[in-house]
Short mmCIF file of C-alpha atoms in Angstrom, two decimals:
data_model
loop_
_atom_site.label_atom_id
_atom_site.label_comp_id
_atom_site.label_asym_id
_atom_site.label_seq_id
_atom_site.Cartn_x
_atom_site.Cartn_y
_atom_site.Cartn_z
CA MET A 1 96.15 190.25 118.03
CA ARG A 2 97.17 186.59 118.05
CA ARG A 3 94.38 184.20 118.87
CA THR A 4 94.35 180.41 118.71
CA ALA A 5 91.78 177.68 118.22
CA ALA A 6 91.50 173.92 118.65
CA LEU A 7 89.00 171.55 117.07
CA ILE A 8 87.64 168.31 118.54
CA LEU A 9 85.84 165.86 116.23
CA ILE A 10 83.71 163.61 118.43
CA GLY A 11 82.46 160.23 117.25
CA ASN A 12 83.55 156.87 115.92
CA GLU A 13 82.84 157.29 112.22
CA ILE A 14 86.11 159.02 111.33
CA LEU A 15 88.17 156.71 113.57
CA SER A 16 86.66 153.60 112.00
CA GLY A 17 87.20 154.84 108.45
CA ARG A 18 83.47 154.71 107.73
CA THR A 19 83.32 158.45 106.98
CA ARG A 20 85.88 160.70 105.40
CA ASP A 21 86.19 163.94 107.33
CA ASP A 22 84.53 166.85 105.60
CA ASN A 23 84.70 169.45 108.37
CA ILE A 24 88.39 170.11 109.09
CA GLN A 25 89.30 171.99 105.94
CA PHE A 26 86.22 174.23 106.10
CA LEU A 27 86.85 175.20 109.73
CA ALA A 28 90.63 175.54 109.27
CA THR A 29 90.11 177.93 106.37
CA ARG A 30 87.37 179.99 107.99
CA LEU A 31 89.22 180.26 111.31
CA GLY A 32 92.40 181.35 109.50
CA GLU A 33 90.43 184.09 107.77
CA LEU A 34 89.07 185.19 111.13
CA GLY A 35 92.60 185.36 112.57
CA ILE A 36 91.92 182.51 115.01
CA PRO A 37 94.09 179.82 113.39
CA LEU A 38 93.69 176.18 114.35
CA ARG A 39 96.65 174.93 116.38
CA GLU A 40 95.48 171.42 117.19
CA ILE A 41 92.82 168.95 116.10
CA ARG A 42 91.75 165.83 117.95
CA VAL A 43 89.49 163.07 116.76
CA ILE A 44 88.11 161.13 119.73
CA PRO A 45 85.49 158.41 120.24
CA ASP A 46 82.19 159.01 122.01
CA VAL A 47 83.59 157.87 125.35
CA ARG A 48 82.51 160.01 128.30
CA GLU A 49 85.85 160.34 130.12
CA THR A 50 87.73 161.03 126.89
CA ILE A 51 85.37 163.85 125.89
CA ILE A 52 85.45 165.49 129.33
CA LEU A 53 89.25 165.29 129.63
CA THR A 54 89.86 166.53 126.10
CA VAL A 55 87.50 169.52 126.40
CA THR A 56 88.98 170.43 129.79
CA GLU A 57 92.56 170.23 128.52
CA LEU A 58 92.05 172.13 125.28
CA ARG A 59 89.86 174.93 126.63
CA ALA A 60 92.66 175.81 129.02
CA LYS A 61 95.30 175.79 126.26
CA PHE A 62 93.55 177.64 123.41
CA ASP A 63 91.49 180.80 123.09
CA GLU A 64 88.58 179.06 121.38
CA VAL A 65 87.60 175.38 121.16
CA PHE A 66 85.20 174.04 118.54
CA THR A 67 83.62 170.60 118.64
CA THR A 68 81.66 168.73 115.99
CA GLY A 69 79.52 165.65 116.41
CA GLY A 70 77.55 163.89 119.09
CA ILE A 71 74.62 166.29 119.55
CA GLY A 72 71.83 164.28 117.92
CA PRO A 73 69.10 162.26 119.64
CA THR A 74 70.75 158.84 119.85
CA HIS A 75 72.41 156.98 122.71
CA ASP A 76 75.90 157.77 121.41
CA ASP A 77 75.20 161.54 121.28
CA ILE A 78 76.81 162.45 124.57
CA THR A 79 78.73 165.61 123.73
CA ALA A 80 76.35 168.04 125.49
CA PRO A 81 76.22 166.28 128.89
CA CYS A 82 80.00 165.76 128.77
CA VAL A 83 80.64 169.46 128.07
CA ALA A 84 78.28 170.32 130.94
CA GLU A 85 80.33 168.04 133.17
CA ALA A 86 83.58 169.63 131.97
CA PHE A 87 82.17 173.00 133.07
CA GLY A 88 80.68 171.62 136.30
CA VAL A 89 77.14 172.72 135.45
CA PRO A 90 73.91 170.75 135.06
CA TRP A 91 72.63 169.56 131.67
CA GLU A 92 69.02 170.67 131.66
CA PHE A 93 66.11 171.65 129.46
CA HIS A 94 66.59 174.98 127.74
CA PRO A 95 63.03 176.36 127.69
CA ALA A 96 63.15 178.26 124.39
CA THR A 97 64.77 175.30 122.63
CA TYR A 98 62.29 172.88 124.20
CA ASP A 99 59.34 174.95 122.98
CA MET A 100 60.79 175.31 119.48
CA LEU A 101 61.46 171.56 119.07
CA LYS A 102 58.10 170.65 120.60
CA ALA A 103 56.35 172.85 118.04
CA GLN A 104 58.43 171.26 115.28
CA PHE A 105 57.97 167.60 116.22
CA GLY A 106 54.47 167.68 117.73
CA GLU A 107 53.44 164.17 118.75
CA ASP A 108 56.83 162.82 117.63
CA PHE A 109 58.68 164.83 120.31
CA ASN A 110 59.73 161.67 122.13
CA THR A 111 62.28 161.12 124.88
CA ALA A 112 65.12 160.72 122.41
CA ARG A 113 64.35 164.02 120.67
CA GLN A 114 63.84 165.81 123.97
CA ARG A 115 67.55 165.23 124.67
CA MET A 116 68.27 167.77 121.92
CA ALA A 117 66.40 170.40 123.97
CA LYS A 118 68.88 170.07 126.86
CA LEU A 119 71.92 172.34 127.12
CA PRO A 120 74.51 172.94 129.80
CA ARG A 121 73.21 175.61 132.20
CA GLY A 122 74.39 179.03 131.02
CA ALA A 123 75.02 177.96 127.42
CA THR A 124 73.92 180.11 124.47
CA PRO A 125 72.25 178.19 121.62
CA ILE A 126 73.83 178.30 118.15
CA PRO A 127 70.90 178.40 115.72
CA ASN A 128 70.53 175.53 113.26
CA PRO A 129 68.74 176.77 110.14
CA VAL A 130 68.90 173.29 108.55
CA SER A 131 67.28 170.94 111.05
CA ARG A 132 66.47 173.20 114.06
CA ALA A 133 68.16 171.32 116.95
CA PRO A 134 70.78 173.88 118.02
CA GLY A 135 74.44 173.74 118.90
CA PHE A 136 75.66 175.90 121.77
CA SER A 137 78.49 177.99 123.13
CA ILE A 138 79.58 177.89 126.76
CA GLY A 139 82.63 179.88 127.78
CA ASN A 140 85.18 179.44 124.99
CA VAL A 141 83.73 176.10 123.83
CA HIS A 142 81.48 175.99 120.75
CA VAL A 143 79.55 172.77 120.17
CA MET A 144 78.32 172.06 116.65
CA ALA A 145 76.76 169.22 114.68
CA GLY A 146 78.90 166.70 112.84
CA VAL A 147 76.86 166.61 109.61
CA PRO A 148 78.87 168.99 107.37
CA ARG A 149 75.85 170.80 105.96
CA ILE A 150 74.51 171.54 109.44
CA MET A 151 77.95 172.34 110.90
CA ARG A 152 78.58 174.94 108.19
CA ALA A 153 75.22 176.59 108.77
CA MET A 154 75.90 176.70 112.52
CA PHE A 155 79.37 178.15 111.99
CA ASP A 156 77.90 180.89 109.81
CA GLU A 157 75.55 181.75 112.69
CA LEU A 158 78.36 181.64 115.23
CA ALA A 159 81.14 183.45 113.36
CA PRO A 160 79.94 187.06 113.88
CA SER A 161 80.07 186.56 117.65
CA LEU A 162 83.71 185.38 117.69
CA THR A 163 86.45 187.88 118.56
CA PRO A 164 88.64 188.02 115.45
CA GLY A 165 92.43 188.22 115.43
CA SER A 166 94.71 189.48 112.68
CA PRO A 167 93.85 187.46 109.57
CA VAL A 168 96.41 184.89 108.50
CA GLN A 169 97.51 185.62 104.94
CA SER A 170 99.63 183.52 102.66
CA ARG A 171 101.65 183.58 99.46
CA THR A 172 102.39 180.39 97.54
CA TRP A 173 104.81 179.60 94.72
CA TYR A 174 105.20 176.23 93.09
CA THR A 175 107.51 174.75 90.52
CA THR A 176 107.36 171.38 88.81
CA ASN A 177 111.00 170.83 87.99
CA LEU A 178 112.68 171.05 91.40
CA PHE A 179 112.66 168.87 94.48
CA GLU A 180 112.52 169.84 98.13
CA GLY A 181 116.07 168.76 98.84
CA THR A 182 117.46 171.27 96.34
CA ILE A 183 115.85 174.31 97.93
CA ALA A 184 115.77 173.26 101.58
CA ASP A 185 118.87 175.18 102.66
CA GLY A 186 117.77 178.36 100.89
CA LEU A 187 114.29 178.10 102.35
CA GLU A 188 115.66 177.70 105.84
CA ALA A 189 117.66 180.92 105.35
CA ILE A 190 114.47 182.77 104.38
CA GLN A 191 112.68 181.31 107.39
CA ASN A 192 115.47 182.58 109.64
CA THR A 193 115.16 186.07 108.12
CA TYR A 194 111.41 186.17 108.77
CA PRO A 195 110.85 184.27 112.02
CA GLN A 196 107.38 185.82 112.40
CA LEU A 197 106.21 183.88 109.34
CA ASP A 198 105.55 180.21 108.93
CA LEU A 199 107.30 178.86 105.82
CA GLY A 200 106.35 175.45 104.55
CA SER A 201 107.56 173.22 101.76
CA TYR A 202 105.01 170.82 100.28
CA PRO A 203 106.20 168.30 97.73
CA PHE A 204 103.56 166.97 95.38
CA HIS A 205 103.61 163.81 93.34
CA ARG A 206 100.59 163.23 91.12
CA ASP A 207 99.44 159.85 89.89
CA ASP A 208 100.20 160.93 86.32
CA GLY A 209 103.85 161.49 87.21
CA ARG A 210 103.92 165.30 87.67
CA ARG A 211 106.18 166.11 90.61
CA GLY A 212 107.40 169.28 92.21
CA VAL A 213 107.20 171.39 95.31
CA ALA A 214 105.03 174.23 96.59
CA LEU A 215 106.51 176.79 98.99
CA VAL A 216 104.05 178.58 101.24
CA ALA A 217 104.70 181.66 103.39
CA LYS A 218 101.98 182.37 105.93
CA GLY A 219 101.54 184.91 108.64
CA GLN A 220 99.95 188.04 110.01
CA ASP A 221 102.73 190.52 109.02
CA GLN A 222 101.87 191.75 105.51
CA ASP A 223 105.20 193.51 104.82
CA ALA A 224 107.26 190.50 105.85
CA LEU A 225 105.00 188.32 103.71
CA THR A 226 105.63 190.45 100.61
CA GLN A 227 109.39 190.34 101.15
CA ALA A 228 109.46 186.61 101.85
CA ALA A 229 107.40 185.91 98.72
CA GLN A 230 109.98 187.83 96.65
CA ALA A 231 112.82 185.90 98.30
CA ILE A 232 111.09 182.57 97.56
CA TYR A 233 110.66 183.54 93.91
CA THR A 234 114.34 184.47 93.68
CA LEU A 235 115.41 181.18 95.33
CA LEU A 236 113.33 179.09 92.94
CA LYS A 237 114.76 180.95 89.92
CA GLU A 238 118.33 180.59 91.19
CA LYS A 239 117.92 176.84 91.56
CA GLY A 240 116.67 176.47 87.99
CA GLY A 241 112.93 176.32 88.68
CA ALA A 242 110.09 178.00 86.79
CA PRO A 243 108.14 179.49 89.68
CA VAL A 244 104.40 180.00 89.29
CA GLU A 245 102.42 181.87 91.91
CA GLY A 246 99.60 179.89 93.48
CA GLU A 247 98.80 176.30 94.35
CA PRO A 248 99.94 173.53 91.99
CA PRO A 249 97.14 172.13 89.81
CA PRO A 250 95.53 168.95 91.19
CA MET B 1 92.89 139.99 121.08
CA ARG B 2 92.02 143.66 121.49
CA ARG B 3 94.66 146.03 120.27
CA THR B 4 94.50 149.81 119.87
CA ALA B 5 96.18 152.45 117.73
CA ALA B 6 96.57 156.21 117.63
CA LEU B 7 97.53 158.41 114.69
CA ILE B 8 99.43 161.70 114.80
CA LEU B 9 99.40 163.94 111.70
CA ILE B 10 102.37 166.29 111.99
CA GLY B 11 102.56 169.55 110.05
CA ASN B 12 100.80 172.83 109.44
CA GLU B 13 99.13 172.14 106.11
CA ILE B 14 96.03 170.43 107.51
CA LEU B 15 95.70 172.94 110.36
CA SER B 16 95.86 175.88 107.97
CA GLY B 17 93.29 174.41 105.60
CA ARG B 18 95.82 174.40 102.74
CA THR B 19 95.56 170.63 102.32
CA ARG B 20 92.64 168.32 102.80
CA ASP B 21 93.65 165.25 104.75
CA ASP B 22 93.99 162.17 102.58
CA ASN B 23 95.59 159.78 105.06
CA ILE B 24 93.11 159.27 107.91
CA GLN B 25 90.53 157.18 106.11
CA PHE B 26 93.12 154.90 104.53
CA LEU B 27 94.85 154.19 107.84
CA ALA B 28 91.58 153.92 109.80
CA THR B 29 90.30 151.31 107.36
CA ARG B 30 93.50 149.30 107.13
CA LEU B 31 94.07 149.31 110.89
CA GLY B 32 90.46 148.19 111.48
CA GLU B 33 91.03 145.28 109.10
CA LEU B 34 94.20 144.38 111.00
CA GLY B 35 92.26 144.40 114.30
CA ILE B 36 94.22 147.41 115.61
CA PRO B 37 91.44 150.02 115.47
CA LEU B 38 92.26 153.71 115.72
CA ARG B 39 91.12 155.17 119.03
CA GLU B 40 92.47 158.71 118.72
CA ILE B 41 93.86 161.01 116.07
CA ARG B 42 95.76 164.23 116.66
CA VAL B 43 96.76 166.85 114.15
CA ILE B 44 99.60 168.97 115.52
CA PRO B 45 101.93 171.65 114.14
CA ASP B 46 105.65 171.11 113.57
CA VAL B 47 106.53 172.49 116.98
CA ARG B 48 109.24 170.54 118.79
CA GLU B 49 107.71 170.44 122.29
CA THR B 50 104.27 169.55 120.94
CA ILE B 51 105.60 166.62 118.92
CA ILE B 52 107.66 165.22 121.80
CA LEU B 53 104.83 165.54 124.33
CA THR B 54 102.22 164.06 121.99
CA VAL B 55 104.36 161.05 121.01
CA THR B 56 105.26 160.42 124.66
CA GLU B 57 101.65 160.61 125.81
CA LEU B 58 100.13 158.48 123.09
CA ARG B 59 102.75 155.73 123.00
CA ALA B 60 102.01 155.08 126.66
CA LYS B 61 98.24 154.98 126.08
CA PHE B 62 97.92 152.90 122.91
CA ASP B 63 99.44 149.66 121.62
CA GLU B 64 100.66 151.20 118.36
CA VAL B 65 101.23 154.83 117.34
CA PHE B 66 101.51 155.92 113.71
CA THR B 67 102.73 159.32 112.58
CA THR B 68 102.61 160.95 109.16
CA GLY B 69 104.49 164.02 107.99
CA GLY B 70 107.66 165.91 108.80
CA ILE B 71 110.30 163.48 107.53
CA GLY B 72 111.48 165.31 104.40
CA PRO B 73 114.65 167.36 103.95
CA THR B 74 113.39 170.84 104.89
CA HIS B 75 113.78 172.93 108.03
CA ASP B 76 110.23 172.13 109.19
CA ASP B 77 110.80 168.36 108.91
CA ILE B 78 111.55 167.71 112.56
CA THR B 79 109.59 164.55 113.29
CA ALA B 80 112.60 162.18 113.40
CA PRO B 81 114.74 164.17 115.89
CA CYS B 82 111.65 164.77 118.05
CA VAL B 83 110.82 161.06 118.15
CA ALA B 84 114.46 160.35 119.04
CA GLU B 85 114.14 162.82 121.90
CA ALA B 86 110.84 161.24 123.04
CA PHE B 87 112.72 157.91 123.28
CA GLY B 88 115.83 159.46 124.84
CA VAL B 89 118.16 158.24 122.08
CA PRO B 90 120.45 160.11 119.66
CA TRP B 91 119.36 161.01 116.13
CA GLU B 92 122.24 159.81 113.99
CA PHE B 93 123.25 158.60 110.55
CA HIS B 94 121.89 155.18 109.71
CA PRO B 95 124.72 153.71 107.62
CA ALA B 96 122.65 151.58 105.20
CA THR B 97 120.23 154.46 104.59
CA TYR B 98 123.11 156.92 104.14
CA ASP B 99 124.74 154.69 101.54
CA MET B 100 121.46 154.14 99.68
CA LEU B 101 120.61 157.86 99.51
CA LYS B 102 124.18 158.79 98.60
CA ALA B 103 124.04 156.37 95.68
CA GLN B 104 120.66 157.81 94.64
CA PHE B 105 121.52 161.51 94.83
CA GLY B 106 125.21 161.45 93.89
CA GLU B 107 126.55 165.01 93.80
CA ASP B 108 123.15 166.35 94.91
CA PHE B 109 123.41 164.58 98.31
CA ASN B 110 123.59 167.91 100.14
CA THR B 111 123.20 168.70 103.85
CA ALA B 112 119.46 169.00 103.60
CA ARG B 113 119.09 165.58 101.99
CA GLN B 114 121.55 164.00 104.40
CA ARG B 115 119.03 164.70 107.19
CA MET B 116 116.85 162.00 105.63
CA ALA B 117 119.65 159.47 106.31
CA LYS B 118 119.42 160.07 110.07
CA LEU B 119 117.24 157.89 112.28
CA PRO B 120 116.81 157.55 116.02
CA ARG B 121 119.35 155.03 117.30
CA GLY B 122 117.78 151.56 117.36
CA ALA B 123 115.07 152.39 114.81
CA THR B 124 114.20 150.01 111.96
CA PRO B 125 113.74 151.69 108.56
CA ILE B 126 110.38 151.37 106.78
CA PRO B 127 111.25 151.03 103.08
CA ASN B 128 109.96 153.73 100.72
CA PRO B 129 109.49 152.24 97.24
CA VAL B 130 108.33 155.59 95.84
CA SER B 131 111.09 158.07 96.68
CA ARG B 132 113.61 156.00 98.72
CA ALA B 133 114.02 158.12 101.90
CA PRO B 134 112.63 155.71 104.52
CA GLY B 135 110.26 156.02 107.44
CA PHE B 136 111.08 154.07 110.58
CA SER B 137 109.72 152.14 113.54
CA ILE B 138 111.05 152.52 117.06
CA GLY B 139 109.29 150.68 119.88
CA ASN B 140 105.58 150.98 119.18
CA VAL B 141 105.94 154.20 117.14
CA HIS B 142 105.83 154.04 113.34
CA VAL B 143 106.95 157.17 111.48
CA MET B 144 105.77 157.60 107.89
CA ALA B 145 105.74 160.26 105.19
CA GLY B 146 102.84 162.70 104.86
CA VAL B 147 102.49 162.51 101.07
CA PRO B 148 99.60 160.03 100.70
CA ARG B 149 101.18 158.05 97.85
CA ILE B 150 104.37 157.52 99.86
CA MET B 151 102.57 156.92 103.15
CA ARG B 152 100.47 154.16 101.58
CA ALA B 153 103.53 152.47 100.11
CA MET B 154 105.28 152.64 103.48
CA PHE B 155 102.23 151.24 105.29
CA ASP B 156 102.13 148.30 102.87
CA GLU B 157 105.78 147.61 103.76
CA LEU B 158 105.09 147.97 107.48
CA ALA B 159 101.79 146.08 107.81
CA PRO B 160 103.15 142.49 107.75
CA SER B 161 105.33 143.26 110.78
CA LEU B 162 102.44 144.53 112.94
CA THR B 163 100.86 142.16 115.46
CA PRO B 164 97.23 141.85 114.36
CA GLY B 165 94.19 141.74 116.65
CA SER B 166 90.75 140.35 115.95
CA PRO B 167 89.48 142.11 112.83
CA VAL B 168 86.74 144.67 113.36
CA GLN B 169 83.72 143.73 111.25
CA SER B 170 80.59 145.72 110.62
CA ARG B 171 77.03 145.48 109.32
CA THR B 172 75.20 148.55 108.04
CA TRP B 173 71.55 149.21 107.24
CA TYR B 174 70.17 152.46 105.93
CA THR B 175 66.73 153.80 105.21
CA THR B 176 65.72 157.04 103.53
CA ASN B 177 62.32 157.62 105.07
CA LEU B 178 63.07 157.68 108.78
CA PHE B 179 64.93 160.06 111.07
CA GLU B 180 67.29 159.34 113.93
CA GLY B 181 64.88 160.56 116.58
CA THR B 182 62.31 157.91 115.62
CA ILE B 183 64.63 154.95 116.11
CA ALA B 184 66.92 156.26 118.88
CA ASP B 185 65.15 154.49 121.77
CA GLY B 186 65.02 151.18 119.89
CA LEU B 187 68.66 151.46 118.93
CA GLU B 188 69.70 152.13 122.51
CA ALA B 189 67.88 148.93 123.55
CA ILE B 190 69.85 146.94 120.96
CA GLN B 191 73.10 148.56 122.16
CA ASN B 192 72.27 147.53 125.71
CA THR B 193 71.67 143.93 124.57
CA TYR B 194 75.05 143.78 122.79
CA PRO B 195 77.42 145.90 124.89
CA GLN B 196 80.43 144.26 123.19
CA LEU B 197 79.44 145.97 119.91
CA ASP B 198 79.64 149.59 118.92
CA LEU B 199 76.32 150.76 117.46
CA GLY B 200 76.23 154.07 115.63
CA SER B 201 73.52 156.13 114.01
CA TYR B 202 74.59 158.36 111.13
CA PRO B 203 72.02 160.71 109.66
CA PHE B 204 72.64 161.81 106.08
CA HIS B 205 71.28 164.84 104.30
CA ARG B 206 72.31 165.15 100.66
CA ASP B 207 72.38 168.42 98.74
CA ASP B 208 69.63 167.10 96.47
CA GLY B 209 67.30 166.68 99.45
CA ARG B 210 67.63 162.94 100.13
CA ARG B 211 67.64 162.38 103.87
CA GLY B 212 67.74 159.38 106.10
CA VAL B 213 69.83 157.47 108.57
CA ALA B 214 72.40 154.69 108.46
CA LEU B 215 72.75 152.34 111.43
CA VAL B 216 76.11 150.65 111.84
CA ALA B 217 76.99 147.76 114.14
CA LYS B 218 80.67 147.14 114.54
CA GLY B 219 82.73 144.78 116.61
CA GLN B 220 84.91 141.73 116.93
CA ASP B 221 82.17 139.23 118.01
CA GLN B 222 80.73 137.75 114.81
CA ASP B 223 77.73 136.02 116.40
CA ALA B 224 76.64 139.15 118.26
CA LEU B 225 77.07 141.13 115.05
CA THR B 226 74.75 138.81 113.13
CA GLN B 227 72.08 139.03 115.84
CA ALA B 228 72.35 142.81 116.17
CA ALA B 229 72.07 143.25 112.40
CA GLN B 230 68.82 141.26 112.46
CA ALA B 231 67.53 143.37 115.36
CA ILE B 232 68.37 146.58 113.50
CA TYR B 233 66.53 145.35 110.42
CA THR B 234 63.47 144.50 112.53
CA LEU B 235 63.56 147.90 114.26
CA LEU B 236 63.69 149.78 110.96
CA LYS B 237 60.78 147.75 109.56
CA GLU B 238 58.70 148.26 112.71
CA LYS B 239 59.17 152.01 112.49
CA GLY B 240 57.98 152.09 108.89
CA GLY B 241 61.36 152.22 107.17
CA ALA B 242 62.50 150.36 104.07
CA PRO B 243 65.85 149.04 105.26
CA VAL B 244 68.57 148.42 102.71
CA GLU B 245 71.78 146.69 103.70
CA GLY B 246 74.95 148.71 103.06
CA GLU B 247 76.01 152.34 103.05
CA PRO B 248 73.61 154.96 101.69
CA PRO B 249 74.46 156.15 98.15
CA PRO B 250 76.50 159.38 98.03
#
């Protein structure tokens, strides 16, 4: 079964360059393993209209939509009310979450922290084993924290409830003594033979001068993958390369 | 002057988790310094319709659009013809680029490599001091390589030709012994006093157990920034923190 996912990173810290993203690769890898490969990623600021429009557009286009960021207690944490608005439901106290956070914070359970006890009506909390305040799922939209440690813990809680597709598998060969332009025509011929696979060519160029290209075949058809991997090996040999299976060393 | 930018990363390697992005933070930082802050980022696969629609949408919404990826010699390098189609112009040999690449590759200037000598009609090449095959600008769209080393070299070539805005400046305080929820109300009050600034609260939680929050004020109004930074310092002190100026240590 082919399933698709999109990811929305919400907040200004990636856009401003303050923070280097540390969530995309984790989610891309895990979703590929689950057979729900990422097909689009958007990074958007914490602007109400932008969040609502983006969630509305992507949840109609993809099977599952994941968001990270904007669910803390501060004024710029507006993901939850915006997702509620995208679904046309109220954003209201979730009693079990309210009770849990009240017990955790005691006298410090102020107005700002109480915001973290509000979910869109009908949402299911995603437990947060790190710092308690939950994410949530509503329909096909899964709202998680932006802090990588917390996001990963939430995703581990969420993953068993996702409907998996056929896992995406891949085979990679690299060689250091060939360039893309030499093997491009041959690679295109292999791609045309196996249209159900996704063949990619990734040149690398290290600071110490090592250069070469990695060829990756990826897909959900195991037999085609085995045949394409053999064809890639043969192509690299024919062109004078020394193919090595796997990713090139960093 | 307020100017805005969007970034489109084209290709499957980020979406599949194969590659960790190494371009966003560089471009976000440099564009902020130029006063053309990034307002949206999209990561999309090398699918023709998706590229054309995304370029068309974003070049109408933002002052400048930057793309990375998909300009090599292989079958999945389709950025240039898609951008041509988005602008309604032919994708054709650019004589100076053709001559340069022919001189470089000699007998190896095969069909695949000749694709790198084609630009949308009317485009201006962006020189590539690393591996020669150029990027290009057409209208407000700037097409660069995906390999970080090459992208950075192209951006350095391109930057002097961009119309700058007022540089975005920022002041950051962090403290290790306070949490977001304690200072959220106070921070919202400061945000309301300086609506022309963008105030953010970024909790951190290191693997070794260090936790705390960084407060960032960002904007193009230097006087407001100075006053907001003082107000943030006062807030953190009042709440019992030990504010330190700058980013928290990694």
